[in-house]
Amino acid sequence: MSQSFTVEWDWVTKFVKDVFMAYGIPEEDADICTDVLLASDRKGIESHGVNRFKPIYLDRIKAGIQHPETNFEVVRETPTTAVVDGHDGMGQVIGYKAMQMAIDKAKEFGMGMVAVRNSTHYGIAGYYTDMAAKAGCIGMTGTNARPSIAPTFGVENILGTNPLTLGFPTDEDFPFSLDCATSISQRGKIEYYARIGQDTPAGMVIGRDGKAMTDSPEILEALVNGQAALAPLGGIGEELAGYKGYGYATFVEVLSAALQQGNFLHMLSGIGENGEKQKFHLGHFFIAIDTEAFVGLDSFKKTAGDILRALRNSEVAPGEERIYTAGEKEHLVWLERKDTGLPLNEGVQQEMIAIRDELGWSDYKLPFE
Amino acid sequence: MSQSFTVEWDWVTKFVKDVFMAYGIPEEDADICTDVLLASDRKGIESHGVNRFKPIYLDRIKAGIQHPETNFEVVRETPTTAVVDGHDGMGQVIGYKAMQMAIDKAKEFGMGMVAVRNSTHYGIAGYYTDMAAKAGCIGMTGTNARPSIAPTFGVENILGTNPLTLGFPTDEDFPFSLDCATSISQRGKIEYYARIGQDTPAGMVIGRDGKAMTDSPEILEALVNGQAALAPLGGIGEELAGYKGYGYATFVEVLSAALQQGNFLHMLSGIGENGEKQKFHLGHFFIAIDTEAFVGLDSFKKTAGDILRALRNSEVAPGEERIYTAGEKEHLVWLERKDTGLPLNEGVQQEMIAIRDELGWSDYKLPFE
């Protein structure tokens, strides 16, 4: 069992759902949580898929900092807008219902926006803009998160990696999906550099001395004790326009909190005064804009597709293979994986065995045992 | 007259408005065009203010590629959305009326969005998000533009510098205003480096060989003949996440064109088949979201202000003076300039004299003569 094992989609879907239900998540909600989690694996975004099943979701339910049952309470509503309290339930369920609400409003009134308070980690942001795109809408979403990014000219990890995630439908087989943090990168990428014994590219991480840190293992330690922070998209300082990424991160921080009187910045550390784990009380926002309310869905899709194709067909840099558009690489991963299944690394296999054992499911055989 | 001369705001406002009217712009529209133009100078964004009065606006009216009279035609409308044809009138007037329409819809229904076709250069995008913020709304706007940015792994200048501009009200004296291109920088910045005899920082510009260009005069020539392109925010390649800036630029390109069946990418060069100047037929979009539709304006402003203040008060990098938030530097410029007036460089002074002479206004004395 020293290597990757590929499981069938049906199997992993059933296993994840069974476990979520065993943790107290109602069946309908477990379907949503499973779909959001595995959407990440379908796209090849390993950082947000089954790798996170145990540490981010199961362990947090067990620690009591998020609830398996989700009380989705609409605290204020207008024809196009709503404020929702998620009562620290499952972020994926809250996100799914909130984006569906924004889409329903957009379908009726042209636009819809939902702001959420007291939520938890909602998985890949792109899941929600994909929902909008499938419904013929432009989708936008953002969320605040644990403090990680330093402002331009600052060194303190204070802003979340705050994704500003955008999507829309096209006339191709997959929607445009720009699902990205407003930092250059995330902890997971630095863990990857450490694993392969490489330095982290200069500019991605800033130390307390204001200089770029590049020693990957050193960075991982420094990120934990607050001695390092992630740089915003555009890098350290102003030279390559780091203030733009900082500005986008700020916009997401404000939209995630100020529309719902929620927590922000250091309040989102997940650590209490005495070092104990505490609820995150995350905030998100979801926007849907119906393309039908403008010149129609087909026209929108055609122009969008024409633009994306023209970009891909523009002149490629010497030495590079081709040009992609946002969401395309993830679609190509899915085309490869849909028939072969999901490769699980050894760590995930072991976690799944441990989860099964802890649940006392002695009859439940895992395919990689 | 070999140096900067500072004129009074009243004087420059009257001069610009008089000239716009002499070029055939109706008085009410001339007021808007003047206010948008000088808003840039008030903020210290020299690249978009009186420096552009003649080359971008007057010369284009004279060349017949934009009309001084603006026919603002609403071609489709729903309660929250509209599609507008600007008929190649003044971009500032089209932008002002379109954002006002989005704000009016937001005030009535919570949200509003207007997509515009057949427009012209609309000045600083931040003018329109400031309008939204003044009305208690979150504002977003974007526009397509002449092809300049190369996609990630590409070398062709194909995307406009496509600003994704965001703003919102706060409890401070000035709104949050992130008014920025989705490229790292713009031609104006490289002109500045050339003027002071400095290399352009590596990563800002990509050559046809796929490598960073740094020789500033060489870049300026290469940008004109298509042998260089601007890099998206995040830089060349994927290492520092250039695909994110490329993705944001693409999003703006699509939203600016696909909601109104407009032109895009190379169609926006402003150059016809035989090298003649032609109409740009630009597209823009304007979004307003009323904070009152969520937890109320005052609550929004307070949380937004608290977040911005916390960012500014976080730990400053050694050697740096302080941390700013988006729109703050521009506000500080205004505080300095509001009583002293607007410094005009020698080039602008000469342009203004030439404009006056060409109009045959022999009695019209300029303060710097």
XYZ file of C-alpha atoms in Angstrom:
738
model
C 0.000 0.000 0.000
C 2.973 2.272 -0.573
C 1.438 4.044 -3.524
C -1.597 5.547 -5.141
C -4.682 3.369 -5.589
C -7.461 4.285 -7.977
C -11.013 3.785 -6.723
C -14.248 3.912 -8.685
C -16.319 7.071 -8.451
C -19.372 5.118 -7.318
C -17.418 3.583 -4.494
C -15.847 6.776 -3.179
C -19.153 8.627 -3.505
C -20.912 5.998 -1.408
C -18.127 5.816 1.178
C -17.924 9.580 1.686
C -21.691 9.871 1.917
C -21.988 6.945 4.359
C -19.354 8.485 6.606
C -20.894 11.947 6.490
C -24.223 10.376 7.496
C -22.565 8.416 10.265
C -21.263 11.743 11.568
C -24.852 12.930 11.875
C -25.396 14.736 8.577
C -28.948 14.151 7.233
C -29.045 12.198 3.943
C -30.069 15.100 1.698
C -27.294 17.250 3.136
C -24.792 14.398 2.943
C -25.474 14.221 -0.813
C -24.570 17.900 -1.139
C -21.451 17.651 1.058
C -20.274 14.621 -0.903
C -20.862 16.266 -4.255
C -18.994 19.430 -3.266
C -16.084 17.457 -1.809
C -15.710 15.181 -4.827
C -16.228 18.029 -7.318
C -12.787 19.095 -6.222
C -11.333 15.645 -6.969
C -13.148 15.537 -10.307
C -11.341 18.755 -11.229
C -7.999 17.519 -9.921
C -7.895 20.158 -7.174
C -6.376 17.727 -4.663
C -6.034 20.369 -1.973
C -9.817 20.599 -1.463
C -11.046 17.047 -2.092
C -10.771 13.776 -0.192
C -7.476 15.033 1.234
C -9.579 17.309 3.404
C -12.358 14.873 4.206
C -11.055 13.995 7.643
C -8.979 17.003 8.808
C -11.328 19.783 7.691
C -14.778 18.279 7.953
C -14.896 15.164 10.143
C -12.424 16.395 12.737
C -14.195 19.725 13.036
C -17.558 18.065 13.540
C -15.965 15.898 16.208
C -14.357 18.926 17.860
C -17.806 20.516 18.057
C -16.814 23.610 16.113
C -19.285 22.844 13.329
C -22.602 21.046 13.404
C -23.576 18.142 11.148
C -27.157 19.421 10.998
C -27.522 22.689 9.169
C -30.056 25.275 10.235
C -30.258 27.539 7.178
C -32.078 30.588 8.543
C -33.041 33.475 6.279
C -32.809 36.501 8.552
C -33.599 39.176 5.967
C -34.888 39.003 2.411
C -35.777 41.312 -0.472
C -36.696 40.295 -4.036
C -33.032 40.233 -5.112
C -31.121 39.864 -1.843
C -30.979 37.852 1.359
C -28.984 37.554 4.546
C -28.652 34.010 5.854
C -27.440 32.661 9.187
C -25.832 29.236 8.799
C -25.624 28.587 12.562
C -22.222 26.897 12.145
C -23.683 24.032 10.122
C -22.063 22.417 7.082
C -20.532 25.111 4.844
C -21.257 23.111 1.695
C -24.970 22.880 2.508
C -25.109 26.560 3.392
C -23.219 27.449 0.209
C -25.363 25.243 -2.000
C -28.622 26.620 -0.652
C -27.394 30.214 -0.677
C -26.226 30.058 -4.302
C -29.458 28.303 -5.295
C -31.353 31.153 -3.663
C -29.274 33.727 -5.565
C -29.935 31.832 -8.817
C -33.679 31.612 -8.143
C -33.779 35.348 -7.520
C -31.771 36.003 -10.688
C -34.131 33.821 -12.713
C -37.067 35.850 -11.450
C -35.618 39.368 -11.168
C -32.431 39.305 -13.269
C -29.983 39.357 -10.369
C -29.636 37.807 -6.945
C -27.190 38.072 -4.053
C -27.028 36.244 -0.750
C -24.729 37.118 2.155
C -24.084 34.427 4.753
C -23.019 34.592 8.398
C -21.907 31.886 10.829
C -20.794 29.449 8.190
C -17.935 26.956 7.998
C -15.489 25.901 5.281
C -17.575 25.654 2.107
C -15.200 23.610 -0.089
C -14.170 24.764 -3.558
C -15.676 28.136 -4.353
C -15.889 27.139 -8.005
C -18.637 24.638 -7.170
C -21.021 27.532 -6.613
C -20.098 29.517 -9.732
C -20.482 26.250 -11.681
C -24.022 26.012 -10.289
C -24.723 29.520 -11.564
C -23.202 28.776 -14.979
C -25.298 25.600 -15.330
C -28.361 27.750 -14.701
C -27.321 30.211 -17.432
C -26.054 32.799 -14.969
C -22.830 34.644 -14.367
C -21.737 33.561 -10.893
C -19.499 35.193 -8.324
C -18.646 34.085 -4.842
C -16.162 34.890 -2.144
C -15.472 33.860 1.417
C -13.298 35.055 4.233
C -10.912 32.604 5.867
C -8.221 32.216 8.506
C -5.782 35.166 8.463
C -2.881 34.443 6.074
C -2.119 37.345 3.702
C -0.078 40.430 4.644
C -1.197 43.812 3.215
C 1.140 45.652 0.848
C 3.940 47.195 2.985
C 2.842 44.995 5.892
C 4.189 41.723 7.309
C 1.318 40.517 9.460
C -0.884 37.630 8.363
C -4.219 39.374 8.663
C -6.358 38.761 5.549
C -7.714 35.365 4.548
C -6.703 33.838 1.241
C -10.151 35.177 0.268
C -11.002 33.717 -3.132
C -12.687 36.031 -5.620
C -14.244 33.330 -7.741
C -15.959 34.024 -11.053
C -17.736 31.874 -13.605
C -20.092 31.992 -16.568
C -21.633 29.634 -19.134
C -20.153 29.196 -22.613
C -21.096 27.209 -25.721
C -18.406 24.649 -24.859
C -18.641 21.496 -22.739
C -17.531 23.244 -19.571
C -18.084 26.657 -18.002
C -15.491 29.365 -17.449
C -14.364 28.909 -13.863
C -11.752 31.136 -12.268
C -11.515 29.720 -8.778
C -8.572 31.312 -7.082
C -7.297 32.779 -3.869
C -6.270 36.435 -3.923
C -2.881 35.428 -2.542
C -0.297 34.182 -5.050
C -0.534 30.748 -3.565
C -1.572 28.768 -0.522
C 0.002 26.681 2.183
C -0.647 23.501 0.212
C 1.667 24.647 -2.586
C 4.506 25.292 -0.143
C 3.929 21.866 1.409
C 4.358 20.514 -2.114
C 7.666 22.392 -2.609
C 8.895 21.066 0.749
C 7.934 17.518 -0.223
C 9.913 17.642 -3.490
C 12.826 19.420 -1.788
C 12.478 22.702 -3.687
C 12.711 26.300 -2.614
C 9.541 28.370 -2.718
C 9.763 31.001 -5.511
C 10.741 34.407 -4.137
C 7.759 36.716 -3.728
C 5.186 34.178 -2.574
C 5.886 34.509 1.140
C 7.023 37.484 3.215
C 8.887 37.233 6.524
C 8.671 39.586 9.508
C 11.783 41.336 8.169
C 9.799 42.318 5.065
C 11.889 40.107 2.802
C 10.869 37.170 0.654
C 11.307 33.779 2.319
C 12.244 30.840 0.079
C 13.262 27.956 2.379
C 10.157 25.761 2.137
C 10.374 23.843 5.472
C 11.254 27.069 7.288
C 8.237 28.807 5.713
C 5.868 26.054 6.815
C 6.953 26.516 10.416
C 6.896 30.317 10.184
C 3.367 30.324 8.751
C 2.131 28.468 11.816
C 3.695 30.766 14.394
C 2.857 33.967 12.505
C 6.454 34.727 11.538
C 5.560 34.605 7.844
C 2.590 35.651 5.754
C 1.433 34.946 2.211
C 1.948 37.707 -0.327
C -1.079 38.967 -2.239
C -1.401 38.299 -5.981
C 1.157 40.645 -7.532
C 3.738 39.954 -4.834
C 5.547 41.838 -2.103
C 5.523 45.641 -2.288
C 4.175 47.700 -5.166
C 6.690 47.013 -7.935
C 4.680 44.245 -9.615
C 1.371 45.616 -8.337
C 0.890 43.579 -5.160
C -1.532 46.290 -4.042
C -4.003 44.944 -6.581
C -4.115 41.454 -5.072
C -4.225 43.095 -1.635
C -7.148 45.221 -2.813
C -9.063 42.227 -4.162
C -8.460 40.334 -0.901
C -9.790 43.349 1.021
C -12.869 43.582 -1.185
C -13.671 39.914 -0.495
C -13.045 40.384 3.245
C -15.490 43.298 3.369
C -18.197 41.725 1.189
C -17.975 38.522 3.237
C -18.492 40.296 6.559
C -20.023 43.764 6.244
C -23.293 42.721 4.573
C -24.119 40.383 7.467
C -22.493 41.976 10.544
C -20.051 39.109 10.748
C -16.552 38.384 11.949
C -13.446 39.392 10.034
C -9.637 39.305 9.984
C -8.104 37.993 13.249
C -11.540 37.018 14.615
C -11.449 34.152 12.084
C -8.399 32.387 13.494
C -10.396 29.458 14.846
C -8.369 29.669 18.052
C -9.804 30.963 21.313
C -8.147 33.056 24.021
C -6.767 30.009 25.755
C -5.552 28.322 22.602
C -8.652 26.142 22.293
C -10.340 25.437 18.947
C -13.362 27.624 18.423
C -16.032 28.137 15.804
C -14.877 30.019 12.706
C -18.117 31.924 12.037
C -17.099 32.415 8.391
C -18.922 34.721 6.023
C -19.544 34.193 2.298
C -21.344 35.977 -0.506
C -22.973 34.586 -3.638
C -24.023 36.568 -6.711
C -25.981 35.313 -9.734
C -26.738 37.398 -12.819
C -29.089 35.928 -15.412
C -27.684 36.288 -18.934
C -31.266 35.988 -20.241
C -31.943 39.423 -18.779
C -29.495 40.948 -21.289
C -29.216 39.708 -24.891
C -30.090 36.087 -24.115
C -28.251 32.973 -23.038
C -27.330 31.607 -26.478
C -25.894 34.899 -27.625
C -23.924 35.242 -24.396
C -22.577 31.708 -24.650
C -21.513 32.158 -28.266
C -19.598 35.406 -27.646
C -18.034 34.003 -24.482
C -16.949 30.874 -26.351
C -15.586 32.927 -29.261
C -13.461 34.969 -26.861
C -12.102 31.884 -25.074
C -11.285 30.148 -28.356
C -9.528 33.245 -29.707
C -7.397 33.387 -26.570
C -6.417 29.715 -26.875
C -5.625 30.172 -30.546
C -3.427 33.213 -30.053
C 0.336 32.881 -30.450
C 1.913 30.491 -27.956
C 5.186 31.399 -26.225
C 8.213 29.464 -27.538
C 8.715 26.357 -25.384
C 5.135 26.274 -24.118
C 2.655 23.722 -25.389
C -0.560 25.668 -25.491
C -2.753 28.332 -23.938
C -5.616 27.406 -21.589
C -8.656 29.267 -20.361
C -9.905 29.176 -16.762
C -11.596 25.884 -15.918
C -10.191 24.086 -18.965
C -7.372 22.230 -17.215
C -9.844 21.023 -14.602
C -12.192 19.833 -17.344
C -9.329 17.927 -18.988
C -8.596 16.207 -15.673
C -12.225 15.126 -15.464
C -12.184 13.736 -19.028
C -9.209 11.632 -17.973
C -10.620 10.555 -14.623
C -14.273 10.002 -15.383
C -13.759 6.488 -16.727
C -10.699 5.487 -14.744
C -11.686 6.655 -11.268
C -10.064 8.655 -8.499
C -6.458 8.024 -7.487
C -6.052 8.116 -3.697
C -2.641 8.701 -2.210
C -1.389 6.587 0.653
C -2.212 9.161 3.306
C -5.849 9.344 2.229
C -6.115 5.547 2.081
C -4.851 5.321 5.640
C -7.240 8.039 6.807
C -10.150 6.176 5.225
C -9.163 2.956 6.973
C -8.907 4.797 10.278
C -12.310 6.450 9.741
C -13.876 3.056 9.005
C -12.228 1.457 12.036
C -13.291 4.258 14.332
C -16.864 3.880 13.164
C -16.583 0.181 13.992
C -17.666 -0.834 10.490
C -15.953 -4.208 10.635
C -17.829 -5.501 7.548
C -17.001 -2.432 5.418
C -14.179 -3.549 3.112
C -12.064 -0.838 1.455
C -10.846 -1.653 -2.064
C -7.212 -0.805 -1.322
C -6.849 -3.083 1.717
C 7.489 78.038 -18.976
C 9.979 75.233 -18.553
C 8.253 73.755 -15.542
C 5.043 72.819 -13.815
C 2.470 75.556 -13.248
C -0.343 75.199 -10.739
C -3.760 76.404 -11.847
C -6.875 76.932 -9.773
C -9.549 74.240 -9.898
C -12.190 76.764 -10.926
C -10.078 77.891 -13.822
C -9.244 74.438 -15.198
C -12.833 73.295 -14.728
C -14.111 76.250 -16.757
C -11.464 75.873 -19.457
C -12.042 72.141 -19.962
C -15.809 72.617 -20.030
C -15.611 75.555 -22.467
C -13.426 73.527 -24.815
C -15.625 70.440 -24.618
C -18.610 72.651 -25.488
C -16.695 74.262 -28.346
C -16.136 70.743 -29.682
C -19.897 70.271 -29.845
C -20.665 68.627 -26.513
C -23.962 69.880 -25.031
C -23.540 71.799 -21.760
C -25.031 69.168 -19.460
C -22.791 66.504 -21.000
C -19.778 68.796 -20.903
C -20.251 69.085 -17.145
C -20.094 65.305 -16.834
C -17.079 64.944 -19.144
C -15.228 67.661 -17.245
C -16.011 66.144 -13.869
C -14.846 62.670 -14.928
C -11.652 64.041 -16.510
C -10.714 66.172 -13.504
C -11.695 63.476 -10.986
C -8.575 61.745 -12.212
C -6.440 64.835 -11.544
C -8.063 65.293 -8.149
C -6.904 61.777 -7.271
C -3.429 62.320 -8.714
C -3.952 59.732 -11.457
C -2.094 61.825 -14.029
C -2.400 59.181 -16.733
C -6.154 59.719 -17.078
C -6.635 63.437 -16.426
C -5.794 66.601 -18.353
C -2.870 64.720 -19.900
C -5.473 62.912 -21.975
C -7.754 65.858 -22.671
C -6.432 66.483 -26.169
C -5.063 63.128 -27.396
C -7.855 60.858 -26.182
C -10.952 63.029 -26.317
C -10.540 66.121 -28.504
C -8.458 64.427 -31.200
C -10.876 61.516 -31.410
C -13.856 63.809 -31.784
C -11.960 65.643 -34.515
C -11.059 62.346 -36.210
C -14.748 61.494 -36.285
C -14.321 58.247 -34.360
C -16.481 59.473 -31.498
C -19.377 61.897 -31.436
C -19.654 64.913 -29.149
C -23.404 64.379 -28.863
C -24.355 61.235 -27.008
C -27.386 59.204 -27.968
C -27.914 57.026 -24.891
C -30.347 54.412 -26.156
C -31.788 51.762 -23.847
C -32.250 48.759 -26.120
C -33.463 46.299 -23.505
C -34.561 46.700 -19.895
C -35.788 44.604 -16.965
C -36.335 45.767 -13.372
C -32.702 45.092 -12.448
C -30.866 45.073 -15.789
C -30.464 47.042 -19.007
C -28.562 46.943 -22.275
C -27.576 50.358 -23.608
C -26.254 51.452 -26.997
C -23.984 54.477 -26.679
C -23.801 55.091 -30.448
C -20.119 56.077 -30.175
C -20.893 59.163 -28.109
C -18.859 60.399 -25.140
C -17.825 57.453 -22.955
C -17.996 59.542 -19.788
C -21.611 60.507 -20.443
C -22.524 56.930 -21.312
C -20.718 55.664 -18.211
C -22.292 58.249 -15.925
C -25.821 57.567 -17.132
C -25.331 53.795 -17.132
C -24.013 53.702 -13.565
C -26.780 56.060 -12.458
C -29.274 53.658 -13.996
C -27.685 50.706 -12.169
C -27.808 52.691 -8.901
C -31.462 53.656 -9.427
C -32.344 50.012 -10.019
C -30.372 48.963 -6.933
C -32.160 51.572 -4.825
C -35.502 50.170 -5.977
C -34.809 46.435 -6.293
C -31.582 45.850 -4.316
C -29.317 45.310 -7.319
C -28.805 46.778 -10.769
C -26.570 46.034 -13.746
C -26.184 47.815 -17.070
C -24.219 46.508 -20.054
C -23.149 49.034 -22.695
C -22.287 48.659 -26.375
C -20.751 51.103 -28.841
C -19.062 53.262 -26.271
C -15.765 55.131 -26.199
C -13.051 55.674 -23.581
C -14.913 56.318 -20.317
C -12.096 57.830 -18.242
C -11.174 56.461 -14.813
C -13.297 53.464 -13.954
C -13.163 54.465 -10.294
C -15.382 57.470 -11.031
C -18.314 55.112 -11.477
C -17.683 52.975 -8.393
C -17.331 56.240 -6.426
C -20.812 57.195 -7.695
C -22.142 53.892 -6.367
C -20.366 54.289 -3.022
C -21.763 57.827 -2.605
C -25.227 56.334 -3.096
C -24.590 53.704 -0.394
C -23.976 50.936 -2.901
C -21.204 48.468 -3.632
C -20.063 49.343 -7.141
C -18.309 47.293 -9.799
C -17.376 48.223 -13.316
C -15.211 46.955 -16.118
C -14.476 47.846 -19.701
C -12.705 46.247 -22.596
C -9.934 48.186 -24.334
C -7.324 48.039 -27.075
C -5.539 44.650 -27.120
C -2.450 44.774 -24.851
C -2.200 41.767 -22.498
C -0.863 38.333 -23.503
C -2.584 35.255 -22.021
C -0.580 32.954 -19.737
C 1.753 30.885 -21.976
C 1.031 33.281 -24.867
C 2.945 36.226 -26.331
C 0.300 37.993 -28.393
C -1.218 41.263 -27.202
C -4.853 40.216 -27.364
C -6.692 41.230 -24.177
C -7.305 44.823 -23.138
C -5.879 46.108 -19.871
C -9.481 45.476 -18.751
C -9.889 47.067 -15.335
C -11.900 45.123 -12.766
C -12.800 48.070 -10.595
C -14.485 47.722 -7.223
C -15.696 50.162 -4.615
C -17.900 50.527 -1.543
C -18.833 53.122 1.071
C -17.180 53.256 4.482
C -17.581 55.387 7.622
C -14.453 57.354 6.640
C -14.134 60.498 4.516
C -13.525 58.579 1.299
C -14.820 55.345 -0.214
C -12.844 52.173 -0.857
C -11.790 52.401 -4.498
C -9.744 49.703 -6.178
C -9.364 51.062 -9.684
C -6.874 48.912 -11.490
C -6.032 47.234 -14.752
C -5.768 43.443 -14.717
C -2.301 43.750 -16.242
C 0.581 44.450 -13.836
C 0.968 47.878 -15.324
C 0.245 50.043 -18.339
C 2.108 51.778 -21.115
C 2.163 55.022 -19.111
C 4.298 53.417 -16.410
C 6.857 52.238 -18.958
C 6.936 55.707 -20.494
C 7.764 56.921 -17.006
C 10.631 54.427 -16.633
C 11.974 55.481 -20.039
C 11.803 59.145 -19.040
C 13.816 58.612 -15.865
C 16.245 56.275 -17.661
C 15.317 53.140 -15.738
C 14.778 49.563 -16.819
C 11.264 48.183 -16.581
C 11.058 45.557 -13.788
C 11.279 42.015 -15.188
C 7.881 40.363 -15.484
C 5.821 43.370 -16.524
C 6.301 42.920 -20.267
C 6.725 39.782 -22.361
C 8.480 39.654 -25.739
C 7.677 37.431 -28.710
C 10.406 35.062 -27.491
C 8.402 34.491 -24.307
C 10.984 36.226 -22.141
C 10.658 39.300 -19.968
C 11.723 42.545 -21.658
C 13.308 45.226 -19.476
C 14.790 47.862 -21.821
C 12.190 50.616 -21.459
C 12.664 52.479 -24.816
C 12.800 49.139 -26.653
C 9.562 48.047 -24.958
C 7.753 51.227 -25.962
C 8.583 50.568 -29.615
C 7.772 46.861 -29.352
C 4.378 47.555 -27.781
C 3.420 49.640 -30.806
C 4.377 47.089 -33.432
C 2.990 44.109 -31.490
C 6.409 42.637 -30.664
C 5.696 42.913 -26.956
C 2.673 42.474 -24.752
C 1.818 43.390 -21.168
C 1.864 40.565 -18.635
C -1.265 39.944 -16.605
C -1.299 40.628 -12.852
C 0.789 37.806 -11.389
C 3.342 37.981 -14.180
C 4.625 35.792 -16.992
C 3.841 32.060 -16.783
C 2.227 30.313 -13.841
C 4.924 30.467 -11.180
C 3.605 33.577 -9.421
C 0.017 32.914 -10.572
C -0.163 35.004 -13.741
C -3.118 32.845 -14.754
C -5.156 34.650 -12.110
C -4.632 38.094 -13.642
C -5.199 36.533 -17.056
C -8.442 35.019 -15.760
C -9.667 38.328 -14.339
C -8.832 40.077 -17.633
C -10.810 37.402 -19.491
C -13.781 37.789 -17.160
C -13.860 41.535 -17.832
C -13.485 40.965 -21.589
C -16.467 38.613 -21.608
C -18.711 40.682 -19.331
C -17.936 43.785 -21.395
C -18.940 42.167 -24.692
C -21.123 39.084 -24.305
C -24.044 40.747 -22.506
C -24.497 43.218 -25.359
C -23.336 41.345 -28.504
C -20.385 43.672 -28.817
C -16.851 43.681 -30.158
C -13.944 42.056 -28.371
C -10.202 41.385 -28.461
C -8.565 42.374 -31.789
C -11.785 44.028 -33.021
C -11.029 46.796 -30.514
C -7.742 47.928 -32.047
C -9.175 51.219 -33.314
C -7.357 50.608 -36.592
C -9.166 49.632 -39.802
C -8.067 47.269 -42.558
C -6.167 49.978 -44.371
C -4.518 51.370 -41.257
C -7.087 54.127 -40.830
C -8.465 55.152 -37.439
C -11.843 53.619 -36.794
C -14.455 53.640 -34.067
C -13.566 51.539 -31.016
C -17.097 50.322 -30.207
C -16.059 49.626 -26.622
C -18.199 47.709 -24.149
C -18.553 48.326 -20.420
C -20.566 46.940 -17.527
C -21.770 48.614 -14.343
C -23.071 46.861 -11.227
C -24.608 48.465 -8.134
C -25.655 46.572 -5.008
C -27.552 48.464 -2.323
C -26.110 47.833 1.133
C -29.504 48.842 2.585
C -30.917 45.613 1.158
C -28.726 43.619 3.581
C -28.053 44.760 7.152
C -28.218 48.485 6.424
C -25.834 51.186 5.243
C -24.527 52.324 8.637
C -23.729 48.800 9.740
C -22.006 48.087 6.432
C -19.953 51.273 6.618
C -18.872 50.590 10.190
C -17.671 47.032 9.513
C -15.982 48.112 6.278
C -14.216 50.957 8.088
C -13.186 48.663 10.949
C -11.607 46.242 8.481
C -9.725 48.994 6.631
C -8.441 50.521 9.867
C -7.300 47.137 11.162
C -5.364 46.576 7.939
C -3.654 49.973 8.188
C -2.823 49.363 11.842
C -1.305 45.939 11.263
C 2.470 45.505 11.516
C 4.397 47.531 8.946
C 7.347 45.992 7.094
C 10.751 47.272 8.279
C 11.791 50.205 6.095
C 8.250 51.030 4.976
C 6.390 54.027 6.323
C 2.861 52.767 6.559
C 0.104 50.600 5.112
C -2.603 52.094 2.878
C -6.014 50.888 1.777
C -7.355 51.237 -1.765
C -8.392 54.805 -2.561
C -6.539 56.273 0.416
C -3.467 57.551 -1.438
C -5.745 59.235 -3.957
C -7.695 60.854 -1.134
C -4.448 62.136 0.401
C -3.511 63.701 -2.952
C -6.860 65.493 -3.014
C -6.400 66.823 0.532
C -3.116 68.302 -0.648
C -4.414 69.658 -3.936
C -7.843 70.927 -3.038
C -6.587 74.262 -1.732
C -3.470 74.644 -3.834
C -4.817 73.706 -7.257
C -3.738 71.424 -10.092
C -0.122 71.332 -11.247
C 0.095 71.192 -15.061
C 3.268 69.954 -16.687
C 4.795 71.799 -19.606
C 3.359 69.443 -22.205
C -0.185 69.982 -20.986
C 0.311 73.748 -20.836
C 1.438 73.749 -24.458
C -1.484 71.568 -25.497
C -3.891 73.939 -23.813
C -2.369 76.934 -25.610
C -2.618 75.092 -28.916
C -6.253 74.155 -28.225
C -7.079 77.778 -27.430
C -5.281 79.056 -30.551
C -6.951 76.529 -32.777
C -10.334 77.608 -31.463
C -9.365 81.192 -32.308
C -10.078 82.401 -28.775
C -7.756 85.356 -28.975
C -9.190 86.960 -25.818
C -8.899 83.809 -23.730
C -5.818 84.300 -21.556
C -4.223 81.199 -19.998
C -2.728 81.739 -16.523
C 0.631 80.200 -17.439
C 1.302 82.376 -20.482
